[in-house]
Amino acid sequence: MTTRRKFFALALAGSALTMLAACQPRSALQPAGTRIGAIRVDVSRIAAQGWGENARNIQLAMERKLATILGPAYQPGAGPTLQVVVRGVWLASYAGGGGGSKPRDGGSSNDNFDSETTLIGSGGRILGSYPVLSTISSGSGGPWYRPDVDQRRIAALIENNALWIRRYVLG
């Protein structure tokens, strides 16, 4: 009886580990020793959506943040290109609070940053592709009454998105 229980427990644990491993995002590169040779951020979609000059600011901020967050893995010219296409940026109209947890209470006020990250190797070979949707509270940018609240909210979204990109690409 004890042997069957042990076997069942081991089989159950093995199945759980297999399922957990299958749910993890996979990168074509091994995390140890991975190098990123270039970072390219495409904001043409959000520019067309009406972000205007802010699209260029988002592009520059995302490139800087990725270079910082990737740390020693970012070595210009030493590896594949990390291409990020920013597909959308949405700021809630109300910043600074939840608004209630139920739909009838107004729901929560979250900001979103949607991107598609592609790791491109030599010869244009795609090594990995990762959709990244960052959703954070609209209050993450700090006090709503300060004049630069929207810039701080966008900066918080960029940082969150860049952290997820690092996780997917480097492990």
PDB file of N, CA and C in Angstrom, residues 5-62:
ATOM      1  N   ARG A   5       1.245   4.386  -2.837  1.00  0.00           N
ATOM      2  CA  ARG A   5       1.079   5.799  -2.495  1.00  0.00           C
ATOM      3  C   ARG A   5       2.308   6.603  -2.902  1.00  0.00           C
ATOM      4  N   LYS A   6       3.493   6.059  -2.645  1.00  0.00           N
ATOM      5  CA  LYS A   6       4.724   6.748  -3.037  1.00  0.00           C
ATOM      6  C   LYS A   6       4.790   6.894  -4.548  1.00  0.00           C
ATOM      7  N   PHE A   7       4.451   5.823  -5.254  1.00  0.00           N
ATOM      8  CA  PHE A   7       4.473   5.869  -6.710  1.00  0.00           C
ATOM      9  C   PHE A   7       3.498   6.931  -7.219  1.00  0.00           C
ATOM     10  N   PHE A   8       2.286   6.945  -6.666  1.00  0.00           N
ATOM     11  CA  PHE A   8       1.278   7.912  -7.079  1.00  0.00           C
ATOM     12  C   PHE A   8       1.741   9.343  -6.775  1.00  0.00           C
ATOM     13  N   ALA A   9       2.312   9.548  -5.593  1.00  0.00           N
ATOM     14  CA  ALA A   9       2.788  10.879  -5.218  1.00  0.00           C
ATOM     15  C   ALA A   9       3.915  11.335  -6.141  1.00  0.00           C
ATOM     16  N   LEU A  10       4.844  10.435  -6.469  1.00  0.00           N
ATOM     17  CA  LEU A  10       5.935  10.781  -7.371  1.00  0.00           C
ATOM     18  C   LEU A  10       5.415  11.065  -8.778  1.00  0.00           C
ATOM     19  N   ALA A  11       4.466  10.259  -9.237  1.00  0.00           N
ATOM     20  CA  ALA A  11       3.895  10.477 -10.563  1.00  0.00           C
ATOM     21  C   ALA A  11       3.160  11.814 -10.624  1.00  0.00           C
ATOM     22  N   LEU A  12       2.424  12.134  -9.571  1.00  0.00           N
ATOM     23  CA  LEU A  12       1.697  13.402  -9.507  1.00  0.00           C
ATOM     24  C   LEU A  12       2.675  14.577  -9.485  1.00  0.00           C
ATOM     25  N   ALA A  13       3.726  14.480  -8.700  1.00  0.00           N
ATOM     26  CA  ALA A  13       4.726  15.552  -8.630  1.00  0.00           C
ATOM     27  C   ALA A  13       5.423  15.716  -9.981  1.00  0.00           C
ATOM     28  N   GLY A  14       5.741  14.626 -10.632  1.00  0.00           N
ATOM     29  CA  GLY A  14       6.387  14.686 -11.944  1.00  0.00           C
ATOM     30  C   GLY A  14       5.484  15.339 -12.976  1.00  0.00           C
ATOM     31  N   SER A  15       4.210  14.997 -12.939  1.00  0.00           N
ATOM     32  CA  SER A  15       3.253  15.615 -13.869  1.00  0.00           C
ATOM     33  C   SER A  15       3.134  17.108 -13.625  1.00  0.00           C
ATOM     34  N   ALA A  16       3.094  17.496 -12.355  1.00  0.00           N
ATOM     35  CA  ALA A  16       2.989  18.916 -12.024  1.00  0.00           C
ATOM     36  C   ALA A  16       4.215  19.681 -12.508  1.00  0.00           C
ATOM     37  N   LEU A  17       5.402  19.114 -12.324  1.00  0.00           N
ATOM     38  CA  LEU A  17       6.627  19.771 -12.786  1.00  0.00           C
ATOM     39  C   LEU A  17       6.659  19.870 -14.304  1.00  0.00           C
ATOM     40  N   THR A  18       6.199  18.828 -14.986  1.00  0.00           N
ATOM     41  CA  THR A  18       6.155  18.847 -16.447  1.00  0.00           C
ATOM     42  C   THR A  18       5.208  19.933 -16.937  1.00  0.00           C
ATOM     43  N   MET A  19       4.037  20.033 -16.317  1.00  0.00           N
ATOM     44  CA  MET A  19       3.067  21.053 -16.714  1.00  0.00           C
ATOM     45  C   MET A  19       3.602  22.447 -16.424  1.00  0.00           C
ATOM     46  N   LEU A  20       4.271  22.624 -15.283  1.00  0.00           N
ATOM     47  CA  LEU A  20       4.840  23.924 -14.940  1.00  0.00           C
ATOM     48  C   LEU A  20       5.920  24.318 -15.936  1.00  0.00           C
ATOM     49  N   ALA A  21       6.759  23.395 -16.313  1.00  0.00           N
ATOM     50  CA  ALA A  21       7.821  23.687 -17.280  1.00  0.00           C
ATOM     51  C   ALA A  21       7.232  24.047 -18.639  1.00  0.00           C
ATOM     52  N   ALA A  22       6.129  23.415 -19.020  1.00  0.00           N
ATOM     53  CA  ALA A  22       5.499  23.695 -20.311  1.00  0.00           C
ATOM     54  C   ALA A  22       4.892  25.092 -20.345  1.00  0.00           C
ATOM     55  N   CYS A  23       4.531  25.640 -19.194  1.00  0.00           N
ATOM     56  CA  CYS A  23       3.911  26.965 -19.131  1.00  0.00           C
ATOM     57  C   CYS A  23       4.923  28.096 -19.166  1.00  0.00           C
ATOM     58  N   GLN A  24       6.187  27.815 -18.947  1.00  0.00           N
ATOM     59  CA  GLN A  24       7.206  28.856 -18.907  1.00  0.00           C
ATOM     60  C   GLN A  24       7.532  29.329 -20.318  1.00  0.00           C
ATOM     61  N   PRO A  25       7.699  30.656 -20.510  1.00  0.00           N
ATOM     62  CA  PRO A  25       8.114  31.146 -21.822  1.00  0.00           C
ATOM     63  C   PRO A  25       9.511  30.636 -22.134  1.00  0.00           C
ATOM     64  N   ARG A  26       9.753  30.314 -23.368  1.00  0.00           N
ATOM     65  CA  ARG A  26      11.036  29.759 -23.760  1.00  0.00           C
ATOM     66  C   ARG A  26      11.783  30.739 -24.645  1.00  0.00           C
ATOM     67  N   SER A  27      13.063  30.777 -24.479  1.00  0.00           N
ATOM     68  CA  SER A  27      13.928  31.589 -25.302  1.00  0.00           C
ATOM     69  C   SER A  27      14.811  30.663 -26.116  1.00  0.00           C
ATOM     70  N   ALA A  28      15.128  31.057 -27.341  1.00  0.00           N
ATOM     71  CA  ALA A  28      15.999  30.252 -28.174  1.00  0.00           C
ATOM     72  C   ALA A  28      17.433  30.316 -27.676  1.00  0.00           C
ATOM     73  N   LEU A  29      17.729  31.301 -26.827  1.00  0.00           N
ATOM     74  CA  LEU A  29      19.070  31.445 -26.306  1.00  0.00           C
ATOM     75  C   LEU A  29      19.142  30.934 -24.877  1.00  0.00           C
ATOM     76  N   GLN A  30      20.300  30.493 -24.484  1.00  0.00           N
ATOM     77  CA  GLN A  30      20.501  30.098 -23.100  1.00  0.00           C
ATOM     78  C   GLN A  30      20.734  31.360 -22.270  1.00  0.00           C
ATOM     79  N   PRO A  31      20.117  31.473 -21.089  1.00  0.00           N
ATOM     80  CA  PRO A  31      20.285  32.674 -20.279  1.00  0.00           C
ATOM     81  C   PRO A  31      21.747  32.970 -19.930  1.00  0.00           C
ATOM     82  N   ALA A  32      22.515  31.948 -19.594  1.00  0.00           N
ATOM     83  CA  ALA A  32      23.910  32.175 -19.216  1.00  0.00           C
ATOM     84  C   ALA A  32      24.724  32.535 -20.457  1.00  0.00           C
ATOM     85  N   GLY A  33      25.329  33.695 -20.433  1.00  0.00           N
ATOM     86  CA  GLY A  33      26.179  34.102 -21.537  1.00  0.00           C
ATOM     87  C   GLY A  33      25.448  34.728 -22.708  1.00  0.00           C
ATOM     88  N   THR A  34      24.159  34.949 -22.594  1.00  0.00           N
ATOM     89  CA  THR A  34      23.406  35.569 -23.682  1.00  0.00           C
ATOM     90  C   THR A  34      23.857  37.006 -23.856  1.00  0.00           C
ATOM     91  N   ARG A  35      24.027  37.406 -25.110  1.00  0.00           N
ATOM     92  CA  ARG A  35      24.405  38.773 -25.421  1.00  0.00           C
ATOM     93  C   ARG A  35      23.403  39.362 -26.398  1.00  0.00           C
ATOM     94  N   ILE A  36      23.114  40.635 -26.221  1.00  0.00           N
ATOM     95  CA  ILE A  36      22.260  41.376 -27.141  1.00  0.00           C
ATOM     96  C   ILE A  36      23.155  42.401 -27.817  1.00  0.00           C
ATOM     97  N   GLY A  37      23.213  42.360 -29.144  1.00  0.00           N
ATOM     98  CA  GLY A  37      24.111  43.236 -29.876  1.00  0.00           C
ATOM     99  C   GLY A  37      23.515  44.561 -30.293  1.00  0.00           C
ATOM    100  N   ALA A  38      22.191  44.652 -30.352  1.00  0.00           N
ATOM    101  CA  ALA A  38      21.545  45.903 -30.756  1.00  0.00           C
ATOM    102  C   ALA A  38      20.123  45.932 -30.208  1.00  0.00           C
ATOM    103  N   ILE A  39      19.643  47.128 -29.968  1.00  0.00           N
ATOM    104  CA  ILE A  39      18.267  47.328 -29.498  1.00  0.00           C
ATOM    105  C   ILE A  39      17.593  48.279 -30.469  1.00  0.00           C
ATOM    106  N   ARG A  40      16.460  47.848 -31.015  1.00  0.00           N
ATOM    107  CA  ARG A  40      15.678  48.681 -31.931  1.00  0.00           C
ATOM    108  C   ARG A  40      14.241  48.734 -31.409  1.00  0.00           C
ATOM    109  N   VAL A  41      13.709  49.937 -31.293  1.00  0.00           N
ATOM    110  CA  VAL A  41      12.329  50.119 -30.845  1.00  0.00           C
ATOM    111  C   VAL A  41      11.565  50.833 -31.949  1.00  0.00           C
ATOM    112  N   ASP A  42      10.470  50.197 -32.408  1.00  0.00           N
ATOM    113  CA  ASP A  42       9.628  50.735 -33.476  1.00  0.00           C
ATOM    114  C   ASP A  42       8.348  51.286 -32.853  1.00  0.00           C
ATOM    115  N   VAL A  43       8.117  52.579 -33.020  1.00  0.00           N
ATOM    116  CA  VAL A  43       6.920  53.222 -32.469  1.00  0.00           C
ATOM    117  C   VAL A  43       5.985  53.737 -33.557  1.00  0.00           C
ATOM    118  N   SER A  44       6.146  53.231 -34.773  1.00  0.00           N
ATOM    119  CA  SER A  44       5.336  53.737 -35.891  1.00  0.00           C
ATOM    120  C   SER A  44       3.840  53.515 -35.656  1.00  0.00           C
ATOM    121  N   ARG A  45       3.469  52.427 -34.991  1.00  0.00           N
ATOM    122  CA  ARG A  45       2.039  52.178 -34.740  1.00  0.00           C
ATOM    123  C   ARG A  45       1.432  53.220 -33.809  1.00  0.00           C
ATOM    124  N   ILE A  46       2.140  53.539 -32.731  1.00  0.00           N
ATOM    125  CA  ILE A  46       1.555  54.515 -31.808  1.00  0.00           C
ATOM    126  C   ILE A  46       1.649  55.930 -32.373  1.00  0.00           C
ATOM    127  N   ALA A  47       2.628  56.177 -33.231  1.00  0.00           N
ATOM    128  CA  ALA A  47       2.690  57.478 -33.902  1.00  0.00           C
ATOM    129  C   ALA A  47       1.452  57.647 -34.788  1.00  0.00           C
ATOM    130  N   ALA A  48       1.069  56.574 -35.489  1.00  0.00           N
ATOM    131  CA  ALA A  48      -0.126  56.605 -36.339  1.00  0.00           C
ATOM    132  C   ALA A  48      -1.411  56.707 -35.514  1.00  0.00           C
ATOM    133  N   GLN A  49      -1.349  56.259 -34.250  1.00  0.00           N
ATOM    134  CA  GLN A  49      -2.518  56.333 -33.372  1.00  0.00           C
ATOM    135  C   GLN A  49      -2.697  57.717 -32.765  1.00  0.00           C
ATOM    136  N   GLY A  50      -1.767  58.654 -33.062  1.00  0.00           N
ATOM    137  CA  GLY A  50      -1.922  60.019 -32.592  1.00  0.00           C
ATOM    138  C   GLY A  50      -0.995  60.419 -31.450  1.00  0.00           C
ATOM    139  N   TRP A  51       0.010  59.617 -31.144  1.00  0.00           N
ATOM    140  CA  TRP A  51       0.918  59.965 -30.056  1.00  0.00           C
ATOM    141  C   TRP A  51       1.910  61.051 -30.456  1.00  0.00           C
ATOM    142  N   GLY A  52       2.036  61.313 -31.753  1.00  0.00           N
ATOM    143  CA  GLY A  52       2.877  62.410 -32.233  1.00  0.00           C
ATOM    144  C   GLY A  52       4.295  62.375 -31.690  1.00  0.00           C
ATOM    145  N   GLU A  53       4.764  63.523 -31.186  1.00  0.00           N
ATOM    146  CA  GLU A  53       6.126  63.651 -30.654  1.00  0.00           C
ATOM    147  C   GLU A  53       6.353  62.741 -29.452  1.00  0.00           C
ATOM    148  N   ASN A  54       5.295  62.431 -28.721  1.00  0.00           N
ATOM    149  CA  ASN A  54       5.428  61.533 -27.573  1.00  0.00           C
ATOM    150  C   ASN A  54       5.883  60.135 -27.999  1.00  0.00           C
ATOM    151  N   ALA A  55       5.551  59.727 -29.214  1.00  0.00           N
ATOM    152  CA  ALA A  55       5.988  58.414 -29.701  1.00  0.00           C
ATOM    153  C   ALA A  55       7.514  58.359 -29.757  1.00  0.00           C
ATOM    154  N   ARG A  56       8.124  59.413 -30.252  1.00  0.00           N
ATOM    155  CA  ARG A  56       9.591  59.469 -30.313  1.00  0.00           C
ATOM    156  C   ARG A  56      10.189  59.455 -28.910  1.00  0.00           C
ATOM    157  N   ASN A  57       9.571  60.168 -27.975  1.00  0.00           N
ATOM    158  CA  ASN A  57      10.040  60.164 -26.588  1.00  0.00           C
ATOM    159  C   ASN A  57       9.938  58.775 -25.978  1.00  0.00           C
ATOM    160  N   ILE A  58       8.855  58.065 -26.281  1.00  0.00           N
ATOM    161  CA  ILE A  58       8.683  56.692 -25.793  1.00  0.00           C
ATOM    162  C   ILE A  58       9.754  55.790 -26.385  1.00  0.00           C
ATOM    163  N   GLN A  59      10.049  55.966 -27.670  1.00  0.00           N
ATOM    164  CA  GLN A  59      11.085  55.165 -28.326  1.00  0.00           C
ATOM    165  C   GLN A  59      12.437  55.346 -27.633  1.00  0.00           C
ATOM    166  N   LEU A  60      12.832  56.577 -27.439  1.00  0.00           N
ATOM    167  CA  LEU A  60      14.125  56.858 -26.816  1.00  0.00           C
ATOM    168  C   LEU A  60      14.181  56.345 -25.372  1.00  0.00           C
ATOM    169  N   ALA A  61      13.097  56.554 -24.630  1.00  0.00           N
ATOM    170  CA  ALA A  61      13.053  56.094 -23.236  1.00  0.00           C
ATOM    171  C   ALA A  61      13.113  54.569 -23.156  1.00  0.00           C
ATOM    172  N   MET A  62      12.417  53.884 -24.077  1.00  0.00           N
ATOM    173  CA  MET A  62      12.422  52.418 -24.076  1.00  0.00           C
ATOM    174  C   MET A  62      13.808  51.890 -24.436  1.00  0.00           C
TER     175      MET A  62
END
